[in-house]
Amino acid sequence: MITRIKPAPTLSLANDVRIPQLGLGTWPMNDAEAAHAVSQAIEIGYRLIDTAENYQNEKGVGEGIRASGIQRSEMFVTTKFNRQWHGIEGARTACEASLKRLGLDYIDLFLVHWPNPDQNRYVEAFQGLVKLLEAGKVRAIGTSNFKPAHLQRLFDLGLVPHLNQIQMDPYHRRDDLVAIHRAKGIITESWRPLGAGNAMQRDPEIQAIAQRLGRTAAQVLLRWQVQQGFVTCPKSSDPLRQAQNLSIFDFDLSEDEMATLDALGRLDPEMFDADRFGH
Ligand SMILES: NC(=O)c1ccc[n+]([C@@H]2O[C@H](COP(=O)([O-])OP(=O)(O)OC[C@H]3O[C@@H](n4cnc5c(N)ncnc54)[C@H](OP(=O)(O)O)[C@@H]3O)[C@@H](O)[C@H]2O)c1
């Protein structure tokens, strides 16, 4: 059974384009799973969908949007391109290919997926995005997994992404990046907000807050994100969990509860490092 939830509130990017504060992540869905999960999520109330060339499900995402019957203008579609396209012409080729797979005629937010500093072409990749923005092929442009030094190379040229999508949750705090984003008017979007598995959701401190509020651990984790002004995109294929993840705009975490979650930050040697990992 589908529960309909009020769509997420929106935030304003620096160019006044509005982005929903919570969307549906689609990794690691294949085309068929994405088509089903996306149309179901839209029926529930999702308006932001997060995909990527690398997920190999853009076709399914586009099918899901069309199957839902929603107007294109009501939706916000984010996709990202791989290292082989880092360059001005490459970004254009990647955009055309994503548009074709999605079956859309514009992308709402197009991101450089990883900086891949070994190849040292992420600045040109972003310059390619600027051209696409000027050409009206995309409504907003950004980066993903950029660390402070990568962003600085853009700032040095007077370039500022509208958004940087990064791994972040109470265990993986990114205070250095968040401070830079706030100073430059960049929206922070988190990926893997639930930690992908269940370890963080089983954390006794998170469980205690969830029980006190009569919410789930996942809802507490997502509320921690949006209450700080971040965008986030949890993945779920399940209609109940999709609805639960969108139902986080009708309660608040107290200052004490936020502080408890903030204090869970720790060093994780397994965390992806964008200076070493990328595609
Ligand atoms: N930019 C990047 O480099 C990057 C990297 C990784 C991911 N991403 C994006 O971020 C999205 C989210 O990250 P993620 O998928 O890695 O991790 P996630 O959203 O933190 O966790 C997804 C996992 O949690 C489960 N789940 C979802 N809602 C739940 C709930 N309410 N209660 C219990 N379990 C729940 C899902 O299972 P069910 O489906 O069975 O509910 C799935 O196994 C991705 O889908 C992708 O779009 C971006």
mmCIF file of C-alpha atoms and ligand atoms in Angstrom:
data_model
loop_
_atom_site.group_PDB
_atom_site.id
_atom_site.type_symbol
_atom_site.label_atom_id
_atom_site.label_comp_id
_atom_site.label_asym_id
_atom_site.label_seq_id
_atom_site.Cartn_x
_atom_site.Cartn_y
_atom_site.Cartn_z
ATOM 1 C CA MET A 1 0.000 0.000 0.000
ATOM 2 C CA ILE A 2 1.276 3.491 -0.881
ATOM 3 C CA THR A 3 1.229 6.205 1.790
ATOM 4 C CA ARG A 4 1.219 9.705 0.333
ATOM 5 C CA ILE A 5 3.467 12.197 2.119
ATOM 6 C CA LYS A 6 3.786 15.938 1.608
ATOM 7 C CA PRO A 7 6.801 16.623 -0.677
ATOM 8 C CA ALA A 8 9.976 17.781 1.065
ATOM 9 C CA PRO A 9 10.553 21.521 1.502
ATOM 10 C CA THR A 10 12.995 23.097 -0.952
ATOM 11 C CA LEU A 11 16.219 25.046 -0.485
ATOM 12 C CA SER A 12 17.526 27.767 -2.775
ATOM 13 C CA LEU A 13 20.779 27.226 -4.642
ATOM 14 C CA ALA A 14 22.943 30.306 -5.267
ATOM 15 C CA ASN A 15 21.309 30.820 -8.684
ATOM 16 C CA ASP A 16 17.810 30.703 -7.096
ATOM 17 C CA VAL A 17 17.012 27.248 -8.473
ATOM 18 C CA ARG A 18 15.146 25.363 -5.758
ATOM 19 C CA ILE A 19 16.177 21.849 -4.720
ATOM 20 C CA PRO A 20 14.057 19.522 -2.538
ATOM 21 C CA GLN A 21 15.779 18.870 0.768
ATOM 22 C CA LEU A 22 15.311 15.112 0.580
ATOM 23 C CA GLY A 23 15.393 12.828 -2.429
ATOM 24 C CA LEU A 24 15.661 9.203 -3.442
ATOM 25 C CA GLY A 25 19.108 7.651 -3.877
ATOM 26 C CA THR A 26 19.175 5.002 -6.608
ATOM 27 C CA TRP A 27 22.494 3.191 -6.179
ATOM 28 C CA PRO A 28 22.752 0.149 -6.565
ATOM 29 C CA MET A 29 19.426 -0.287 -8.409
ATOM 30 C CA ASN A 30 19.450 -1.604 -11.960
ATOM 31 C CA ASP A 31 17.188 -0.095 -14.656
ATOM 32 C CA ALA A 32 14.179 -2.253 -13.828
ATOM 33 C CA GLU A 33 14.468 -1.700 -10.071
ATOM 34 C CA ALA A 34 14.998 2.032 -10.559
ATOM 35 C CA ALA A 35 11.966 2.372 -12.846
ATOM 36 C CA HIS A 36 9.770 0.747 -10.218
ATOM 37 C CA ALA A 37 11.297 2.460 -7.164
ATOM 38 C CA VAL A 38 11.257 5.906 -8.786
ATOM 39 C CA SER A 39 7.628 5.854 -9.930
ATOM 40 C CA GLN A 40 6.610 4.479 -6.512
ATOM 41 C CA ALA A 41 8.639 7.172 -4.721
ATOM 42 C CA ILE A 42 7.073 9.928 -6.822
ATOM 43 C CA GLU A 43 3.625 8.613 -5.950
ATOM 44 C CA ILE A 44 4.618 8.763 -2.270
ATOM 45 C CA GLY A 45 5.786 12.375 -2.616
ATOM 46 C CA TYR A 46 9.483 12.367 -3.671
ATOM 47 C CA ARG A 47 10.450 15.099 -6.111
ATOM 48 C CA LEU A 48 14.266 14.701 -6.152
ATOM 49 C CA ILE A 49 15.942 11.655 -7.697
ATOM 50 C CA ASP A 50 19.685 11.039 -7.455
ATOM 51 C CA THR A 51 21.342 8.961 -10.171
ATOM 52 C CA ALA A 52 24.681 8.817 -12.000
ATOM 53 C CA GLU A 53 26.226 7.558 -15.203
ATOM 54 C CA ASN A 54 28.151 5.124 -12.992
ATOM 55 C CA TYR A 55 24.992 3.550 -11.505
ATOM 56 C CA GLN A 56 23.942 2.408 -14.998
ATOM 57 C CA ASN A 57 20.290 3.071 -14.169
ATOM 58 C CA GLU A 58 19.570 6.456 -15.761
ATOM 59 C CA LYS A 59 17.328 4.750 -18.318
ATOM 60 C CA GLY A 60 15.249 3.216 -15.531
ATOM 61 C CA VAL A 61 15.106 6.512 -13.653
ATOM 62 C CA GLY A 62 13.717 8.236 -16.763
ATOM 63 C CA GLU A 63 11.166 5.448 -17.254
ATOM 64 C CA GLY A 64 10.066 5.737 -13.630
ATOM 65 C CA ILE A 65 9.536 9.476 -13.960
ATOM 66 C CA ARG A 66 7.456 9.044 -17.120
ATOM 67 C CA ALA A 67 5.467 6.139 -15.639
ATOM 68 C CA SER A 68 4.516 8.282 -12.631
ATOM 69 C CA GLY A 69 2.726 10.739 -14.930
ATOM 70 C CA ILE A 70 4.193 13.706 -13.036
ATOM 71 C CA GLN A 71 5.049 16.882 -14.941
ATOM 72 C CA ARG A 72 8.748 17.190 -15.707
ATOM 73 C CA SER A 73 8.830 20.659 -14.139
ATOM 74 C CA GLU A 74 7.732 19.183 -10.786
ATOM 75 C CA MET A 75 10.798 16.937 -10.672
ATOM 76 C CA PHE A 76 14.429 17.593 -9.802
ATOM 77 C CA VAL A 77 16.868 15.122 -11.381
ATOM 78 C CA THR A 78 20.517 14.939 -10.325
ATOM 79 C CA THR A 79 23.060 12.941 -12.296
ATOM 80 C CA LYS A 80 26.861 12.763 -12.355
ATOM 81 C CA PHE A 81 29.588 11.935 -14.860
ATOM 82 C CA ASN A 82 32.727 9.791 -14.726
ATOM 83 C CA ARG A 83 36.430 10.595 -14.975
ATOM 84 C CA GLN A 84 36.745 9.763 -18.653
ATOM 85 C CA TRP A 85 34.684 12.896 -19.455
ATOM 86 C CA HIS A 86 36.719 15.377 -17.420
ATOM 87 C CA GLY A 87 37.186 18.228 -19.865
ATOM 88 C CA ILE A 88 35.068 20.904 -21.525
ATOM 89 C CA GLU A 89 34.117 18.814 -24.540
ATOM 90 C CA GLY A 90 33.908 15.673 -22.397
ATOM 91 C CA ALA A 91 31.340 17.228 -20.051
ATOM 92 C CA ARG A 92 29.205 18.133 -23.075
ATOM 93 C CA THR A 93 29.408 14.568 -24.419
ATOM 94 C CA ALA A 94 28.586 13.145 -20.967
ATOM 95 C CA CYS A 95 25.595 15.473 -20.673
ATOM 96 C CA GLU A 96 24.195 14.493 -24.073
ATOM 97 C CA ALA A 97 24.622 10.808 -23.198
ATOM 98 C CA SER A 98 22.896 11.191 -19.803
ATOM 99 C CA LEU A 99 20.025 13.146 -21.380
ATOM 100 C CA LYS A 100 19.582 10.411 -23.955
ATOM 101 C CA ARG A 101 19.572 7.629 -21.361
ATOM 102 C CA LEU A 102 17.219 9.563 -19.089
ATOM 103 C CA GLY A 103 14.976 10.529 -22.010
ATOM 104 C CA LEU A 104 14.941 14.143 -20.772
ATOM 105 C CA ASP A 105 15.821 17.417 -22.446
ATOM 106 C CA TYR A 106 17.515 19.023 -19.444
ATOM 107 C CA ILE A 107 19.158 17.923 -16.189
ATOM 108 C CA ASP A 108 18.374 19.822 -12.996
ATOM 109 C CA LEU A 109 21.747 19.262 -11.329
ATOM 110 C CA PHE A 110 24.825 17.847 -13.046
ATOM 111 C CA LEU A 111 27.825 16.877 -10.902
ATOM 112 C CA VAL A 112 31.474 15.953 -11.388
ATOM 113 C CA HIS A 113 31.179 12.570 -9.621
ATOM 114 C CA TRP A 114 34.725 12.340 -8.174
ATOM 115 C CA PRO A 115 37.657 14.735 -8.542
ATOM 116 C CA ASN A 116 40.157 12.009 -9.569
ATOM 117 C CA PRO A 117 43.157 14.242 -8.778
ATOM 118 C CA ASP A 118 45.540 11.650 -10.283
ATOM 119 C CA GLN A 119 44.252 12.676 -13.683
ATOM 120 C CA ASN A 120 44.176 16.386 -12.735
ATOM 121 C CA ARG A 121 41.329 17.416 -15.032
ATOM 122 C CA TYR A 122 38.572 18.198 -12.527
ATOM 123 C CA VAL A 123 38.912 21.956 -13.042
ATOM 124 C CA GLU A 124 38.301 21.513 -16.792
ATOM 125 C CA ALA A 125 35.414 19.172 -15.950
ATOM 126 C CA PHE A 126 33.806 21.937 -13.911
ATOM 127 C CA GLN A 127 34.493 24.500 -16.636
ATOM 128 C CA GLY A 128 32.583 22.155 -18.933
ATOM 129 C CA LEU A 129 29.654 22.315 -16.509
ATOM 130 C CA VAL A 130 29.726 26.112 -16.633
ATOM 131 C CA LYS A 131 29.314 25.934 -20.426
ATOM 132 C CA LEU A 132 26.386 23.519 -20.064
ATOM 133 C CA LEU A 133 24.724 25.880 -17.590
ATOM 134 C CA GLU A 134 25.156 28.774 -20.021
ATOM 135 C CA ALA A 135 23.693 26.634 -22.818
ATOM 136 C CA GLY A 136 20.627 25.814 -20.684
ATOM 137 C CA LYS A 137 21.234 22.058 -20.767
ATOM 138 C CA VAL A 138 21.401 21.950 -16.969
ATOM 139 C CA ARG A 139 19.751 24.154 -14.337
ATOM 140 C CA ALA A 140 22.485 23.890 -11.718
ATOM 141 C CA ILE A 141 26.022 22.532 -11.475
ATOM 142 C CA GLY A 142 28.138 21.045 -8.771
ATOM 143 C CA THR A 143 30.722 18.654 -7.522
ATOM 144 C CA SER A 144 30.710 15.428 -5.580
ATOM 145 C CA ASN A 145 33.363 14.184 -3.195
ATOM 146 C CA PHE A 146 35.436 17.352 -3.588
ATOM 147 C CA LYS A 147 37.688 17.996 -0.592
ATOM 148 C CA PRO A 148 38.789 21.508 0.467
ATOM 149 C CA ALA A 149 41.893 21.497 -1.766
ATOM 150 C CA HIS A 150 39.847 20.490 -4.820
ATOM 151 C CA LEU A 151 37.277 23.233 -4.182
ATOM 152 C CA GLN A 152 40.070 25.755 -3.672
ATOM 153 C CA ARG A 153 41.326 25.160 -7.226
ATOM 154 C CA LEU A 154 37.861 26.194 -8.454
ATOM 155 C CA PHE A 155 37.657 29.188 -6.115
ATOM 156 C CA ASP A 156 41.056 30.382 -7.395
ATOM 157 C CA LEU A 157 39.435 30.778 -10.824
ATOM 158 C CA GLY A 158 36.347 32.484 -9.418
ATOM 159 C CA LEU A 159 34.264 29.306 -9.868
ATOM 160 C CA VAL A 160 31.826 28.177 -7.163
ATOM 161 C CA PRO A 161 29.704 25.013 -7.443
ATOM 162 C CA HIS A 162 26.062 25.332 -6.447
ATOM 163 C CA LEU A 163 26.318 22.141 -4.383
ATOM 164 C CA ASN A 164 28.897 19.591 -3.204
ATOM 165 C CA GLN A 165 27.574 16.066 -2.560
ATOM 166 C CA ILE A 166 29.673 14.269 0.043
ATOM 167 C CA GLN A 167 29.598 11.269 2.346
ATOM 168 C CA MET A 168 28.377 12.544 5.690
ATOM 169 C CA ASP A 169 26.485 11.235 8.707
ATOM 170 C CA PRO A 170 26.910 11.574 12.494
ATOM 171 C CA TYR A 171 29.765 9.019 12.423
ATOM 172 C CA HIS A 172 31.425 10.793 9.463
ATOM 173 C CA ARG A 173 31.354 14.508 10.255
ATOM 174 C CA ARG A 174 32.739 16.809 7.573
ATOM 175 C CA ASP A 175 32.974 20.052 9.533
ATOM 176 C CA ASP A 176 35.862 21.441 7.467
ATOM 177 C CA LEU A 177 33.874 21.125 4.250
ATOM 178 C CA VAL A 178 30.602 22.303 5.740
ATOM 179 C CA ALA A 179 32.288 25.499 6.970
ATOM 180 C CA ILE A 180 33.688 26.182 3.487
ATOM 181 C CA HIS A 181 30.323 25.455 1.883
ATOM 182 C CA ARG A 182 28.550 27.859 4.236
ATOM 183 C CA ALA A 183 31.135 30.605 3.646
ATOM 184 C CA LYS A 184 30.807 30.270 -0.148
ATOM 185 C CA GLY A 185 27.032 29.739 -0.383
ATOM 186 C CA ILE A 186 27.409 26.117 -1.539
ATOM 187 C CA ILE A 187 24.619 23.728 -0.541
ATOM 188 C CA THR A 188 25.836 20.573 1.206
ATOM 189 C CA GLU A 189 24.216 17.316 0.111
ATOM 190 C CA SER A 190 25.008 14.088 1.921
ATOM 191 C CA TRP A 191 25.204 10.629 0.432
ATOM 192 C CA ARG A 192 24.896 7.394 2.469
ATOM 193 C CA PRO A 193 23.021 9.277 5.247
ATOM 194 C CA LEU A 194 21.914 5.976 6.837
ATOM 195 C CA GLY A 195 25.368 4.469 6.681
ATOM 196 C CA ALA A 196 24.113 1.991 4.037
ATOM 197 C CA GLY A 197 24.032 -0.913 6.501
ATOM 198 C CA ASN A 198 22.495 -1.091 9.930
ATOM 199 C CA ALA A 199 25.446 -0.470 12.270
ATOM 200 C CA MET A 200 24.749 3.238 12.799
ATOM 201 C CA GLN A 201 21.009 2.626 13.024
ATOM 202 C CA ARG A 202 21.687 0.202 15.901
ATOM 203 C CA ASP A 203 23.799 2.738 17.810
ATOM 204 C CA PRO A 204 22.383 2.825 21.385
ATOM 205 C CA GLU A 205 22.473 6.644 21.558
ATOM 206 C CA ILE A 206 20.596 6.979 18.268
ATOM 207 C CA GLN A 207 18.171 4.250 19.330
ATOM 208 C CA ALA A 208 17.514 6.063 22.621
ATOM 209 C CA ILE A 209 16.629 9.309 20.816
ATOM 210 C CA ALA A 210 14.436 7.415 18.351
ATOM 211 C CA GLN A 211 12.560 5.664 21.144
ATOM 212 C CA ARG A 212 12.055 8.886 23.088
ATOM 213 C CA LEU A 213 10.592 10.605 20.020
ATOM 214 C CA GLY A 214 8.615 7.611 18.776
ATOM 215 C CA ARG A 215 10.574 7.686 15.507
ATOM 216 C CA THR A 216 12.892 5.232 13.769
ATOM 217 C CA ALA A 217 16.679 5.484 13.906
ATOM 218 C CA ALA A 218 16.659 6.226 10.165
ATOM 219 C CA GLN A 219 14.305 9.159 10.701
ATOM 220 C CA VAL A 220 16.541 10.544 13.456
ATOM 221 C CA LEU A 221 19.597 10.263 11.174
ATOM 222 C CA LEU A 222 17.819 12.042 8.307
ATOM 223 C CA ARG A 223 16.412 14.727 10.596
ATOM 224 C CA TRP A 224 19.983 15.433 11.817
ATOM 225 C CA GLN A 225 20.850 16.211 8.180
ATOM 226 C CA VAL A 226 17.949 18.453 7.202
ATOM 227 C CA GLN A 227 17.903 20.323 10.509
ATOM 228 C CA GLN A 228 21.393 21.602 9.643
ATOM 229 C CA GLY A 229 20.242 22.835 6.244
ATOM 230 C CA PHE A 230 21.659 19.931 4.237
ATOM 231 C CA VAL A 231 20.063 18.088 1.326
ATOM 232 C CA THR A 232 20.139 14.305 1.559
ATOM 233 C CA CYS A 233 19.194 11.318 -0.607
ATOM 234 C CA PRO A 234 18.604 8.021 1.235
ATOM 235 C CA LYS A 235 18.108 4.978 -0.963
ATOM 236 C CA SER A 236 15.223 2.623 -0.398
ATOM 237 C CA SER A 237 13.308 0.352 -2.732
ATOM 238 C CA ASP A 238 10.691 -0.397 -0.127
ATOM 239 C CA PRO A 239 7.511 1.746 -0.127
ATOM 240 C CA LEU A 240 7.207 1.790 3.670
ATOM 241 C CA ARG A 241 10.832 2.811 4.193
ATOM 242 C CA GLN A 242 10.572 5.385 1.386
ATOM 243 C CA ALA A 243 7.558 6.916 3.130
ATOM 244 C CA GLN A 244 9.268 6.762 6.520
ATOM 245 C CA ASN A 245 12.379 8.494 5.162
ATOM 246 C CA LEU A 246 10.308 11.356 3.726
ATOM 247 C CA SER A 247 8.338 11.784 6.981
ATOM 248 C CA ILE A 248 10.939 13.826 8.817
ATOM 249 C CA PHE A 249 9.673 17.357 8.349
ATOM 250 C CA ASP A 250 7.095 17.240 11.153
ATOM 251 C CA PHE A 251 9.382 16.969 14.181
ATOM 252 C CA ASP A 252 12.501 18.573 15.621
ATOM 253 C CA LEU A 253 15.561 17.259 17.395
ATOM 254 C CA SER A 254 16.329 19.289 20.517
ATOM 255 C CA GLU A 255 19.676 21.047 20.928
ATOM 256 C CA ASP A 256 20.723 18.294 23.325
ATOM 257 C CA GLU A 257 19.732 15.584 20.859
ATOM 258 C CA MET A 258 21.645 17.316 18.057
ATOM 259 C CA ALA A 259 24.679 17.604 20.364
ATOM 260 C CA THR A 260 24.452 13.894 21.216
ATOM 261 C CA LEU A 261 24.458 13.023 17.516
ATOM 262 C CA ASP A 262 27.251 15.509 16.778
ATOM 263 C CA ALA A 263 29.395 13.823 19.428
ATOM 264 C CA LEU A 264 29.274 10.479 17.589
ATOM 265 C CA GLY A 265 31.850 11.630 15.007
ATOM 266 C CA ARG A 266 34.879 9.340 14.765
ATOM 267 C CA LEU A 267 37.789 8.558 12.524
ATOM 268 C CA ASP A 268 36.984 5.841 9.968
ATOM 269 C CA PRO A 269 40.058 4.518 8.158
ATOM 270 C CA GLU A 270 37.751 2.687 5.713
ATOM 271 C CA MET A 271 36.071 5.883 4.539
ATOM 272 C CA PHE A 272 36.452 6.642 0.830
ATOM 273 C CA ASP A 273 39.201 9.188 0.245
ATOM 274 C CA ALA A 274 38.671 11.237 -2.913
ATOM 275 C CA ASP A 275 42.439 11.682 -3.236
ATOM 276 C CA ARG A 276 42.752 7.921 -3.745
ATOM 277 C CA PHE A 277 39.371 6.661 -4.956
ATOM 278 C CA GLY A 278 37.192 7.744 -7.858
ATOM 279 C CA HIS A 279 35.673 6.741 -11.173
HETATM 280 N N1 LIG B 1 28.236 10.904 -4.869
HETATM 281 C C1 LIG B 1 28.690 9.713 -4.544
HETATM 282 O O1 LIG B 1 29.874 9.394 -4.726
HETATM 283 C C2 LIG B 1 27.749 8.710 -3.943
HETATM 284 C C3 LIG B 1 28.260 7.533 -3.356
HETATM 285 C C4 LIG B 1 27.366 6.624 -2.803
HETATM 286 C C5 LIG B 1 25.998 6.885 -2.829
HETATM 287 N N2 LIG B 1 25.525 8.031 -3.438
HETATM 288 C C6 LIG B 1 24.064 8.304 -3.502
HETATM 289 O O2 LIG B 1 23.555 8.360 -2.198
HETATM 290 C C7 LIG B 1 22.460 7.465 -2.084
HETATM 291 C C8 LIG B 1 22.329 6.970 -0.657
HETATM 292 O O3 LIG B 1 23.477 6.268 -0.239
HETATM 293 P P1 LIG B 1 23.490 4.684 -0.053
HETATM 294 O O4 LIG B 1 22.426 4.085 -0.894
HETATM 295 O O5 LIG B 1 24.881 4.249 -0.247
HETATM 296 O O6 LIG B 1 23.166 4.488 1.487
HETATM 297 P P2 LIG B 1 21.931 4.867 2.446
HETATM 298 O O7 LIG B 1 20.888 5.630 1.728
HETATM 299 O O8 LIG B 1 22.539 5.443 3.666
HETATM 300 O O9 LIG B 1 21.367 3.424 2.858
HETATM 301 C C9 LIG B 1 20.666 2.625 1.958
HETATM 302 C C10 LIG B 1 20.390 1.287 2.670
HETATM 303 O O10 LIG B 1 19.580 1.508 3.839
HETATM 304 C C11 LIG B 1 18.361 0.770 3.732
HETATM 305 N N3 LIG B 1 17.300 1.657 4.236
HETATM 306 C C12 LIG B 1 16.740 2.713 3.611
HETATM 307 N N4 LIG B 1 15.811 3.310 4.366
HETATM 308 C C13 LIG B 1 15.771 2.598 5.532
HETATM 309 C C14 LIG B 1 15.014 2.720 6.710
HETATM 310 N N5 LIG B 1 14.110 3.688 6.851
HETATM 311 N N6 LIG B 1 15.233 1.816 7.708
HETATM 312 C C15 LIG B 1 16.135 0.815 7.561
HETATM 313 N N7 LIG B 1 16.890 0.667 6.460
HETATM 314 C C16 LIG B 1 16.719 1.551 5.441
HETATM 315 C C17 LIG B 1 18.197 0.433 2.268
HETATM 316 O O11 LIG B 1 17.535 -0.789 2.098
HETATM 317 P P3 LIG B 1 16.091 -0.921 1.334
HETATM 318 O O12 LIG B 1 16.265 -0.457 -0.075
HETATM 319 O O13 LIG B 1 15.794 -2.376 1.430
HETATM 320 O O14 LIG B 1 15.128 -0.069 2.131
HETATM 321 C C18 LIG B 1 19.646 0.322 1.793
HETATM 322 O O15 LIG B 1 20.159 -0.970 2.069
HETATM 323 C C19 LIG B 1 22.787 6.373 -3.122
HETATM 324 O O16 LIG B 1 21.678 5.565 -3.415
HETATM 325 C C20 LIG B 1 23.276 7.222 -4.253
HETATM 326 O O17 LIG B 1 22.180 7.793 -4.966
HETATM 327 C C21 LIG B 1 26.389 8.939 -3.966
#
